[in-house]
XYZ file of C-alpha atoms in Angstrom:
542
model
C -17.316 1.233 8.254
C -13.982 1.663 8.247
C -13.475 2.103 4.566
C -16.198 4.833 4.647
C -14.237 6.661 7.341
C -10.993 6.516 5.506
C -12.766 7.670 2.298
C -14.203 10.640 4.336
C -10.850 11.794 5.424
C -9.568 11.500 2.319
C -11.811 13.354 0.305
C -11.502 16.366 3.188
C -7.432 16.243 2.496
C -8.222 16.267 -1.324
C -9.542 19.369 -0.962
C -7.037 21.104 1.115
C -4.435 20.018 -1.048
C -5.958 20.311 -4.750
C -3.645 23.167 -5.575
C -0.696 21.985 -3.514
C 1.030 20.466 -7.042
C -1.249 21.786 -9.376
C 1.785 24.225 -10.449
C 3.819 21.600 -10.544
C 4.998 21.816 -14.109
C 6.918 18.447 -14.720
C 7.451 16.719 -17.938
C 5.510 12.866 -18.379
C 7.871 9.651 -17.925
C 7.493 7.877 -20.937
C 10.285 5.428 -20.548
C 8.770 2.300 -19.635
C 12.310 0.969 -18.380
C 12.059 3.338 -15.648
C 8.430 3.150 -15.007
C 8.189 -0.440 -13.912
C 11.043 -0.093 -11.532
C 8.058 2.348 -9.635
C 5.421 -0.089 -9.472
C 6.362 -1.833 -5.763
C 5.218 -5.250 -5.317
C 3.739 -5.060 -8.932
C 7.193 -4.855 -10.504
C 8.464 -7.218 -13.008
C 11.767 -8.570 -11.400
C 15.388 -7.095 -11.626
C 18.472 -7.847 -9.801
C 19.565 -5.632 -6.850
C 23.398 -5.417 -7.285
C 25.175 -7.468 -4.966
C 25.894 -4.234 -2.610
C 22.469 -2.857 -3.212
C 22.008 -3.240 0.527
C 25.297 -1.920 1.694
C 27.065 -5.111 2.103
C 30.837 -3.588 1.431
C 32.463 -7.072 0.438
C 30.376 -9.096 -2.202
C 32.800 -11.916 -3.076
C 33.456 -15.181 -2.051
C 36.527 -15.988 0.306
C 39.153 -18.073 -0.659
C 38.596 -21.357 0.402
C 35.264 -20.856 0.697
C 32.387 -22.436 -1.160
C 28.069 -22.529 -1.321
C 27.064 -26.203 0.306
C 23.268 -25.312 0.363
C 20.577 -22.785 -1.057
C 17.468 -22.538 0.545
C 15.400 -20.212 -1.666
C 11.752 -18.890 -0.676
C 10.452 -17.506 -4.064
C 7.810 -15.704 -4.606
C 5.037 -16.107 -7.328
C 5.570 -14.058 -10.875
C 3.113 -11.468 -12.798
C 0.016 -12.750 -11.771
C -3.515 -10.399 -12.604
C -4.582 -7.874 -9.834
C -6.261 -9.391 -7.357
C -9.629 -8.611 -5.446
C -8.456 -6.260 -2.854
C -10.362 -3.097 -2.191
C -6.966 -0.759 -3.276
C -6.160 -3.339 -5.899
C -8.404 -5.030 -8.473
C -11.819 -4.081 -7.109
C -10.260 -0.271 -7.555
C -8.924 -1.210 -10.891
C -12.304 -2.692 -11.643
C -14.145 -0.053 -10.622
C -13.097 2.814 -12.602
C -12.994 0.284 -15.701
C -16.542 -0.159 -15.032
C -17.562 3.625 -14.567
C -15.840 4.327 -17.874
C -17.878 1.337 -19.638
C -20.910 2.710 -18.025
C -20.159 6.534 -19.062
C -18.424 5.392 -22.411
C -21.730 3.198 -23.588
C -24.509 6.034 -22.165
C -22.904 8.999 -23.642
C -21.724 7.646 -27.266
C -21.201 11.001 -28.813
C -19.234 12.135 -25.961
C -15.461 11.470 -26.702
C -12.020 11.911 -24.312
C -9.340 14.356 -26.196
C -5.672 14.055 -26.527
C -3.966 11.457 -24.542
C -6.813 10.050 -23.101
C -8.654 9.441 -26.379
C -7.623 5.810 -26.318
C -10.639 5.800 -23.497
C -13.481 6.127 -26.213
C -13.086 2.913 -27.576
C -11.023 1.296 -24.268
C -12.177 -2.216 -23.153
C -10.757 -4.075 -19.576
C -9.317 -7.219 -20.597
C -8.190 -8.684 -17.383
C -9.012 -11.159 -14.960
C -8.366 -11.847 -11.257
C -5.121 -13.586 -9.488
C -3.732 -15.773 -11.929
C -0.829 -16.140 -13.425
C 0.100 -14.467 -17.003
C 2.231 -15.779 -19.529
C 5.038 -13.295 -18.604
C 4.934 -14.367 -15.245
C 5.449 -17.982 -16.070
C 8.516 -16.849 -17.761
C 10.148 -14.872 -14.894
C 9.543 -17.933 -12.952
C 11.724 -20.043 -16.017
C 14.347 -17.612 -15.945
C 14.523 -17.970 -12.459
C 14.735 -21.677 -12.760
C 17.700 -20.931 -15.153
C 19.288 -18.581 -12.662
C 19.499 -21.057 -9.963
C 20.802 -24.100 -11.429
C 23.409 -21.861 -12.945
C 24.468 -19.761 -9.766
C 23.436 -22.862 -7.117
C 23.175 -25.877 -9.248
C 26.075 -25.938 -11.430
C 28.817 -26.298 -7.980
C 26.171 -28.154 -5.675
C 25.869 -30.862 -8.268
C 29.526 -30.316 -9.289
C 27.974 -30.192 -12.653
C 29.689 -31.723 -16.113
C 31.093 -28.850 -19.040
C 28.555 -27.351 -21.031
C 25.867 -28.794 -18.566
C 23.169 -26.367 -18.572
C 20.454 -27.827 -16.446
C 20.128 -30.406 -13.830
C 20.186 -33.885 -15.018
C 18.413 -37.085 -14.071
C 21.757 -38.812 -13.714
C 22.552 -36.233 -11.155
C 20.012 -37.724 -8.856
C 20.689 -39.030 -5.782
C 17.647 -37.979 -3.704
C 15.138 -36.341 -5.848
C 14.289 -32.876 -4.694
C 11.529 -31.676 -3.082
C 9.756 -28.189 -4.379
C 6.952 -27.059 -1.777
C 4.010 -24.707 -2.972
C 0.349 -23.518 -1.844
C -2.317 -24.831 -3.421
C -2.987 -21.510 -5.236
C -3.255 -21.322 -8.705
C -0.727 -18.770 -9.244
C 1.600 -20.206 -6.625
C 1.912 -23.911 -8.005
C 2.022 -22.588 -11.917
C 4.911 -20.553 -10.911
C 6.688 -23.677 -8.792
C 5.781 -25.444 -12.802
C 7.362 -22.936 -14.418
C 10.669 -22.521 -12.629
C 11.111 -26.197 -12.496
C 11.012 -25.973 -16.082
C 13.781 -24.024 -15.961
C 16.198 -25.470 -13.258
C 15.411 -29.368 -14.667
C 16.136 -28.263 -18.532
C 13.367 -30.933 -20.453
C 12.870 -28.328 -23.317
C 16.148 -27.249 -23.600
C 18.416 -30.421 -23.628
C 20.858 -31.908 -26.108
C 18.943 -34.288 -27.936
C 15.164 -32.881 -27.902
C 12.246 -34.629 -26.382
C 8.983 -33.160 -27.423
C 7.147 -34.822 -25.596
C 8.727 -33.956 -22.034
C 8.852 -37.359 -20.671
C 11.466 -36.796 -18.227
C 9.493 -33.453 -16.874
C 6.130 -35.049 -16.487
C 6.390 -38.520 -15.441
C 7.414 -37.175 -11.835
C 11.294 -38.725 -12.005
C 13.086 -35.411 -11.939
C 11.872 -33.787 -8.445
C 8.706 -34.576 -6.217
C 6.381 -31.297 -4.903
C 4.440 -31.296 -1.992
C 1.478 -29.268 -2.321
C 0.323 -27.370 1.151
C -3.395 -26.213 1.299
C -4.157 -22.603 0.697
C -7.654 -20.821 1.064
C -8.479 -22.302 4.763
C -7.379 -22.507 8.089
C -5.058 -24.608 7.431
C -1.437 -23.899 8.581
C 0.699 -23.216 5.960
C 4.023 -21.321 6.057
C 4.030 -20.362 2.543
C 0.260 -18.185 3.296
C 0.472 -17.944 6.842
C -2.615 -15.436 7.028
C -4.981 -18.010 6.385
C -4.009 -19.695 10.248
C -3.080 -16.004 11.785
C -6.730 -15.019 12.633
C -6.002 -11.877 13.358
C -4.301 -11.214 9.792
C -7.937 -11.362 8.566
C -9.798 -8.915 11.095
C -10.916 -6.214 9.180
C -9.130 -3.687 11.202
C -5.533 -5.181 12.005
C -5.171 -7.053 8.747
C -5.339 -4.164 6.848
C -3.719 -1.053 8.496
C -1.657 -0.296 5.507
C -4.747 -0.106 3.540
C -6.102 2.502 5.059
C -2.910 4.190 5.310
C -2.169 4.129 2.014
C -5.859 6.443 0.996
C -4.664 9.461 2.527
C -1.644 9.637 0.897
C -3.315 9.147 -2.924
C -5.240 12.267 -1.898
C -2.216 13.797 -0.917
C 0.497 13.164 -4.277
C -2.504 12.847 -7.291
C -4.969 16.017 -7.211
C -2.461 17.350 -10.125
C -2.436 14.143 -12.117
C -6.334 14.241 -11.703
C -6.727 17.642 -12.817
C -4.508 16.619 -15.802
C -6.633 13.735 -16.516
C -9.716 16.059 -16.747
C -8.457 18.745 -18.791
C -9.122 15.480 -21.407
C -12.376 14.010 -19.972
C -15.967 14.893 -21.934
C -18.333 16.968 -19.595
C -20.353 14.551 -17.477
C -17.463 11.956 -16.205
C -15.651 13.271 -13.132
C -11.817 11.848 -12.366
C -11.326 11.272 -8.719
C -7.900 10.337 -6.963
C -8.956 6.908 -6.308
C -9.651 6.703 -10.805
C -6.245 7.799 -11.512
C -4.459 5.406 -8.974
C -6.271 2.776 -10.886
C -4.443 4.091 -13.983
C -1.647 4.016 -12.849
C -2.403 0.219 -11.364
C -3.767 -0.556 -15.365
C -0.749 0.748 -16.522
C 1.656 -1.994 -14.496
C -0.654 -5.118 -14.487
C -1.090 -4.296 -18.461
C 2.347 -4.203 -18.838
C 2.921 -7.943 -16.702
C -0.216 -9.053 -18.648
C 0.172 -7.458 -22.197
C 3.661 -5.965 -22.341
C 2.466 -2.743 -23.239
C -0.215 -0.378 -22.054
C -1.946 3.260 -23.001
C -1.959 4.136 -19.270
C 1.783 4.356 -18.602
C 2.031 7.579 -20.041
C -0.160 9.720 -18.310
C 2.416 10.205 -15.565
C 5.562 12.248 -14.287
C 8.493 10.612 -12.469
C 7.261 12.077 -8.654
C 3.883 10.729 -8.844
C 5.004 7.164 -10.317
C 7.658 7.626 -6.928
C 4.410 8.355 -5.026
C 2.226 5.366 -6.565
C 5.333 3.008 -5.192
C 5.196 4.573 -1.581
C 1.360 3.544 -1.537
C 2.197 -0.160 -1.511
C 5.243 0.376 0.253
C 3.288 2.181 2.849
C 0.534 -1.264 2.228
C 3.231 -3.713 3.027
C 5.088 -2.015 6.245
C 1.736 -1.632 8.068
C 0.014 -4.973 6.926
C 2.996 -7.261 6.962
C 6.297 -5.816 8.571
C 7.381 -3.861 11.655
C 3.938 -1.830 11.391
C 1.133 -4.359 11.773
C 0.949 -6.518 15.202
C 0.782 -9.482 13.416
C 4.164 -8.821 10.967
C 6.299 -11.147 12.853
C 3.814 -13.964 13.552
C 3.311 -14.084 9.690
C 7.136 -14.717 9.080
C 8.009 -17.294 12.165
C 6.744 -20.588 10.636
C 9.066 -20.199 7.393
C 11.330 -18.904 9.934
C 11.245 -21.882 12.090
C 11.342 -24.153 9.080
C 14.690 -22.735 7.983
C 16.159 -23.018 11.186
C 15.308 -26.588 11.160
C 17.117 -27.077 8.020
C 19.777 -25.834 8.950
C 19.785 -27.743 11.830
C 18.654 -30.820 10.402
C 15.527 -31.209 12.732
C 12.125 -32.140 11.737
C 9.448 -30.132 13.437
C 7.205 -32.728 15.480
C 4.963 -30.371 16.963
C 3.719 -26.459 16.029
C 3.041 -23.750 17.868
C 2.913 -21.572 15.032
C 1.797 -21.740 11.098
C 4.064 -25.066 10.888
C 2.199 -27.847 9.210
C 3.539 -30.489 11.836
C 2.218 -33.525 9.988
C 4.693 -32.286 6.534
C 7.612 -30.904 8.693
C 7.860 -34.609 10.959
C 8.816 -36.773 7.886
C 11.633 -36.767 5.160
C 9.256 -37.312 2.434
C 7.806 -33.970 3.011
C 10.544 -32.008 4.528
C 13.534 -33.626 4.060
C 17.146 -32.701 5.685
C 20.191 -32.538 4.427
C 19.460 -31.842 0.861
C 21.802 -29.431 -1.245
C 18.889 -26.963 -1.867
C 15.290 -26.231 -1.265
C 13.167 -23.967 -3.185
C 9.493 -23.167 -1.182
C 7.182 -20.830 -3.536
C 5.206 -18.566 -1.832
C 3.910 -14.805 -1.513
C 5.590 -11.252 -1.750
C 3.752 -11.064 2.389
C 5.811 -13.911 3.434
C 8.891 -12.854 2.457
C 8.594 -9.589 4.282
C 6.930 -11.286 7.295
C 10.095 -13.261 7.201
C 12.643 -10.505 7.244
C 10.137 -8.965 10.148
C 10.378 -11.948 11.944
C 14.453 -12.358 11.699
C 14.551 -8.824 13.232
C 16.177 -7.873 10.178
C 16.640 -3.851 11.326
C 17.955 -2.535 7.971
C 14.323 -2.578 6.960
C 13.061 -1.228 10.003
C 12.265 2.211 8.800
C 8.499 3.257 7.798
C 7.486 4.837 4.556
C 6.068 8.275 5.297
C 2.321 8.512 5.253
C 3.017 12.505 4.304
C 6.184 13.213 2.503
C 5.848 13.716 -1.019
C 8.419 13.230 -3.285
C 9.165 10.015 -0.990
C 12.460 10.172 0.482
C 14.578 8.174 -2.305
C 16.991 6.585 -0.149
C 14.131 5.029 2.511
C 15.426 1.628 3.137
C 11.805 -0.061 2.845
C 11.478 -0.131 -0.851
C 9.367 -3.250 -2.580
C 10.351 -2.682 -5.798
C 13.883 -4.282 -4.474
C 12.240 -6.158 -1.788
C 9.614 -8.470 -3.769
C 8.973 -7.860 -7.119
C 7.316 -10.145 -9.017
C 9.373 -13.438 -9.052
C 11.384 -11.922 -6.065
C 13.477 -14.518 -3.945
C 14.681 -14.681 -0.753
C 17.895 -17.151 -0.725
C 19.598 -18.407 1.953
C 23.419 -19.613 1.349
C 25.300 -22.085 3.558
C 29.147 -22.014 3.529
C 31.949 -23.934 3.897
C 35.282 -22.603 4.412
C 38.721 -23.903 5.544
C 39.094 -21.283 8.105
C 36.924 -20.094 10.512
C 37.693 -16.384 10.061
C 38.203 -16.113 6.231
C 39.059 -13.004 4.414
C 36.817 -11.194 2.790
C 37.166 -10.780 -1.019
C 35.497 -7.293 -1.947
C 34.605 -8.168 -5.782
C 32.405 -10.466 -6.895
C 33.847 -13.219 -8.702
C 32.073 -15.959 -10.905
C 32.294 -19.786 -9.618
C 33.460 -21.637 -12.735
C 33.287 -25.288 -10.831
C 33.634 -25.287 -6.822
C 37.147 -25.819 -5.884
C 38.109 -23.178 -7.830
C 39.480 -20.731 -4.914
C 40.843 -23.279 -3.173
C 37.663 -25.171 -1.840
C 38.040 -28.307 -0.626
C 35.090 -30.434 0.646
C 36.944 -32.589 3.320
C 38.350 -29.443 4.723
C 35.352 -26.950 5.218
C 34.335 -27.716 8.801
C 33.828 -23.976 9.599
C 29.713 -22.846 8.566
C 28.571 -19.765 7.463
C 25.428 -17.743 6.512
C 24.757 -15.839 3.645
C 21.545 -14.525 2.743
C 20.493 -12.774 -0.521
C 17.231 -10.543 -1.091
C 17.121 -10.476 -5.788
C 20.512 -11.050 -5.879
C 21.341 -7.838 -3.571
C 23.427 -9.421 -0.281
C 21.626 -8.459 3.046
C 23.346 -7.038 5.721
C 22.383 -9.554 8.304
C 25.272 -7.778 10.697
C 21.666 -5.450 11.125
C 19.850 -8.749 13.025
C 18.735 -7.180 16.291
C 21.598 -8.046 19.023
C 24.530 -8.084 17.148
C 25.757 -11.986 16.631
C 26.401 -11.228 12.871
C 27.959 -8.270 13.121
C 31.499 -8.912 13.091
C 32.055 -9.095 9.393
C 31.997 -6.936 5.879
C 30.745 -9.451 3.450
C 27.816 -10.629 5.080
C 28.823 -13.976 6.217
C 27.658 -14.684 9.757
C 28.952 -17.873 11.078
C 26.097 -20.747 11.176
C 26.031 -21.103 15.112
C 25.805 -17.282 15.560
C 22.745 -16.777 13.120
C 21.242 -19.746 15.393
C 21.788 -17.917 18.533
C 20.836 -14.500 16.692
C 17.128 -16.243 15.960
C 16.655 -17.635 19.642
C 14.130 -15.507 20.701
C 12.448 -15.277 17.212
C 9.534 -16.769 18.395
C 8.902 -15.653 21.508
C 9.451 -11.849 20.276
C 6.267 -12.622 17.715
C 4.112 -13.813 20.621
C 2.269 -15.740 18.290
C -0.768 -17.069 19.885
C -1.392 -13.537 21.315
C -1.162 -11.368 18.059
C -2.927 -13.976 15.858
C -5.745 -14.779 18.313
C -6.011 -12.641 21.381
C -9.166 -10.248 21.227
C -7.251 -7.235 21.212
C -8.664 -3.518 19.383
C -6.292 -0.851 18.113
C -7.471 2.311 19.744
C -6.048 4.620 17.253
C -5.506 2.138 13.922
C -4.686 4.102 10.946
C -1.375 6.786 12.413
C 1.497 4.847 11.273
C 2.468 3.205 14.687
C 5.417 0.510 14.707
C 4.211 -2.070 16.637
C 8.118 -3.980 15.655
C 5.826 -6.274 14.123
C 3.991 -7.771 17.528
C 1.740 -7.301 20.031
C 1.434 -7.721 23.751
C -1.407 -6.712 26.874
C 1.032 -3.942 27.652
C 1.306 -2.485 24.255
C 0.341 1.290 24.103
C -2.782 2.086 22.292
C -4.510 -1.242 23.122
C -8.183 -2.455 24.586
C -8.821 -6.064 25.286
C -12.160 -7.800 25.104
């Protein structure tokens, strides 16, 4: 019902705004380099630079050195999934192409679009591609050189973590998901090194024996809690109004930035088969999961810069209202990940939830284990911006227009830099000789760790660092200042604590995820700051 309502309105804006761009005479992108950087979520993964987020002074202090890495990383190029905007739209137009294509054989597409005569869909649903297993290596490469190399101290010319370095075996936690455990595979293949070491082993005893690392393996699909898909024990995530606010957001504003691109697209198009807005957003969709699938594809073309910049404030516009400040449930998504990392850092198991905490792993040091140099948890581009909800992380406080068209460039709320494909969320912890170091405002590369004056026995004073693809956040933006007394941002450990006191209590948990609440007025871009209370304007309780 609430699809056909959306679909109404949008086909009544289509038609007030058909000739808004249709004189917009702009030339096609063709350069797939800038393209992909376009496609939100659905972006292969790049670096931010270090001061991508406005963090002024990127380098490490003197004295100063990484202890611990907690990274949440998310899954790589996986196909489109099932989602009404996503693969069922993809899936659709493939199919009323087939159907036209295979009824009307003499009838042919012209120009650009004659690659559509003979054009045949050749992907699946959810998994994850080839590429996307090798994001996820070269991630595994990335860490054990950035993290790995000074945690373990490592050995000249060592280029991957070594059995001998063992003195606990790591833990790597993933869903049960297809796409999510592959990926945890994949980037273990890269951090542990068995088909890349000195004398080869074809056979990659070391890898799959188990003695390198152990995994725990957390149920996905159910009701079962899980911090890594924390939708599946947040009801309310999966009512077919709050869970999916961003959804219908996101209709309107295809009508709004693609009647010129459709009117392109039929120019080309035999007489008989129609384009509609909704066919040439799944173009452009083709295009990117072609490209993470394929490498290449005939739809990436077809497009000019402003309506690739629209395509990425679709999903941008999907993710604030379904999983951020926008959706009631955006903080109770993030707090059990949340609530784990706290616990790490305070070396605490959790014996009890009250939230998407899997008590029965978190209570035990074979499953959660303190104290460990790293910890790598795989997981979902959602999470990750639940997370970041959930922190009160205010930087990204700031929701994508519904209306404006050429987005606003320099929005803060941008996926493509937030969770692309293999994106990673890493949390540093650092030790430093003095408790007010000086900030260093280049970066600097960590040869071994006592390089800048590092010494283990005398780094008593704890900081936080956290890192969003490489790009340093500015955590001084945590709601209530406690991190806000620095440039580099390094907040000390005890004041990131005390800056995630309230975390939980702000997400009202048990009330967003299960109270029997209706939205009076769902789908006009309302910032709920990610929760939900009875005394929330725009409310009605059962």
């Amino acid at each position: 019902m609430y699809l056909l309502h959306v679909l109404a309105s949008v086909a009544a804006i289509a038609n007030g705004v058909a000739t808004q761009y249709s004189e917009r005479q702009e030339s096609l992108l063709t350069d797939i380099n800038v393209i992909e950087h376009f496609w939100g979520q659905i972006s292969p993964y790049a670096d931010n630079a270090e001061n991508f987020f406005g963090v002024k002074d990127i380098g490490l202090p003197d004295g100063c050195q990484i202890e611990q890495a907690h990274s949440l990383q998310r899954h790589a190029q996986r196909f489109p999934t099932s989602s009404m905007e996503d693969g069922e739209n993809d899936e659709n137009f493939a199919s009323k192409l087939k159907n036209f294509t295979s009824a009307n054989p003499n009838a042919s597409f012209t120009g650009p679009l004659a690659f559509l005569n003979s054009y045949e869909y050749v992907m699946t649903e959810s998994f994850l591609t080839g590429i996307g297993a090798s994001t996820e290596f070269q991630s595994g490469v990335k860490f054990w050189n950035r993290y790995g190399r000074t945690l373990y101290n490592a050995s000249v010319g060592q280029v991957a973590f070594n059995a001998s370095d063992l003195g606990a075996k790591p833990v790597l936690r993933t869903t049960s998901q297809s796409r999510i455990e592959n990926s945890q595979i994949s980037w273990a293949l890269g951090f542990f090194g068995p088909s890349f070491e000195l004398m080869p082993d074809p056979s990659l005893s070391s890898f799959v024996n188990g003695s390198l690392y152990d995994v725990v393996i957390i149920p996905e699909g159910g009701t079962e809690n899980n911090t890594l898909a924390s939708y599946d024990s947040c009801f309310n995530d999966n009512d077919p109004e709050i869970g999916y606010l961003g959804d219908y957001d996101l209709y309107p504003y295809i009508a709004n930035y693609l009647p010129a691109a459709t009117a392109r697209m039929q120019q080309y198009a035999p007489k008989g088969f129609t384009f509609n807005t909704n066919d040439t957003y799944a173009m452009q969709s083709i295009c990117a999961y072609e490209t993470n699938y394929l490498g290449t594809s005939d739809f990436c073309s077809l497009f000019t810069e402003d309506e690739w910049k629209g395509f990425e404030n679709t999903l941008d516009i999907e993710y604030y209202f379904d999983y951020s400040f926008g959706n009631p449930t955006g903080r109770a998504q993030g707090i059990g990940y949340l609530q784990e990392l706290l616990a790490r850092l305070e070396e605490q198991y959790i014996m009890s939830s009250n939230s998407s905490v899997n008590s029965t792993l978190d209570d035990n040091a074979a499953d959660f284990p303190l104290g460990r140099p790293f910890y790598v948890d795989f997981s979902h581009d959602d999470i990750i911006v639940s997370v970041l909800t959930a922190m009160s992380l205010d930087y990204f406080r700031e929701a994508p227009s519904l209306t404006q068209y050429p987005p606003d460039p320099e929005r803060h709320f941008i996926l493509s830099s937030m969770t692309p494909f293999g994106g990673r969320l890493i949390t540093e912890v650092i030790g430093c000789a003095d408790a007010d170091p000086k900030p260093v405002h280049n970066q600097r590369t960590q040869y071994y760790p006592t390089q800048y004056g590092y010494d283990p026995s005398n780094a008593s004073n704890k900081f936080v660092r956290m890192r969003l693809n490489n790009g340093i956040l500015p955590i001084e933006t945590i709601r209530g200042g406690a991190c806000s007394h620095r440039t580099d941002g390094l907040c000390k450990l005890e004041s990131f604590l005390a800056s995630q006191t309230n975390a939980y209590a702000q997400s009202n948990y048990d009330y967003a995820c299960f109270a029997n609440y209706t939205l009076l007025d769902p789908f006009n871009g309302y910032d709920y700051d990610g929760t939900i209370n009875e005394s929330t304007p725009g409310i009605s309780h059962a």
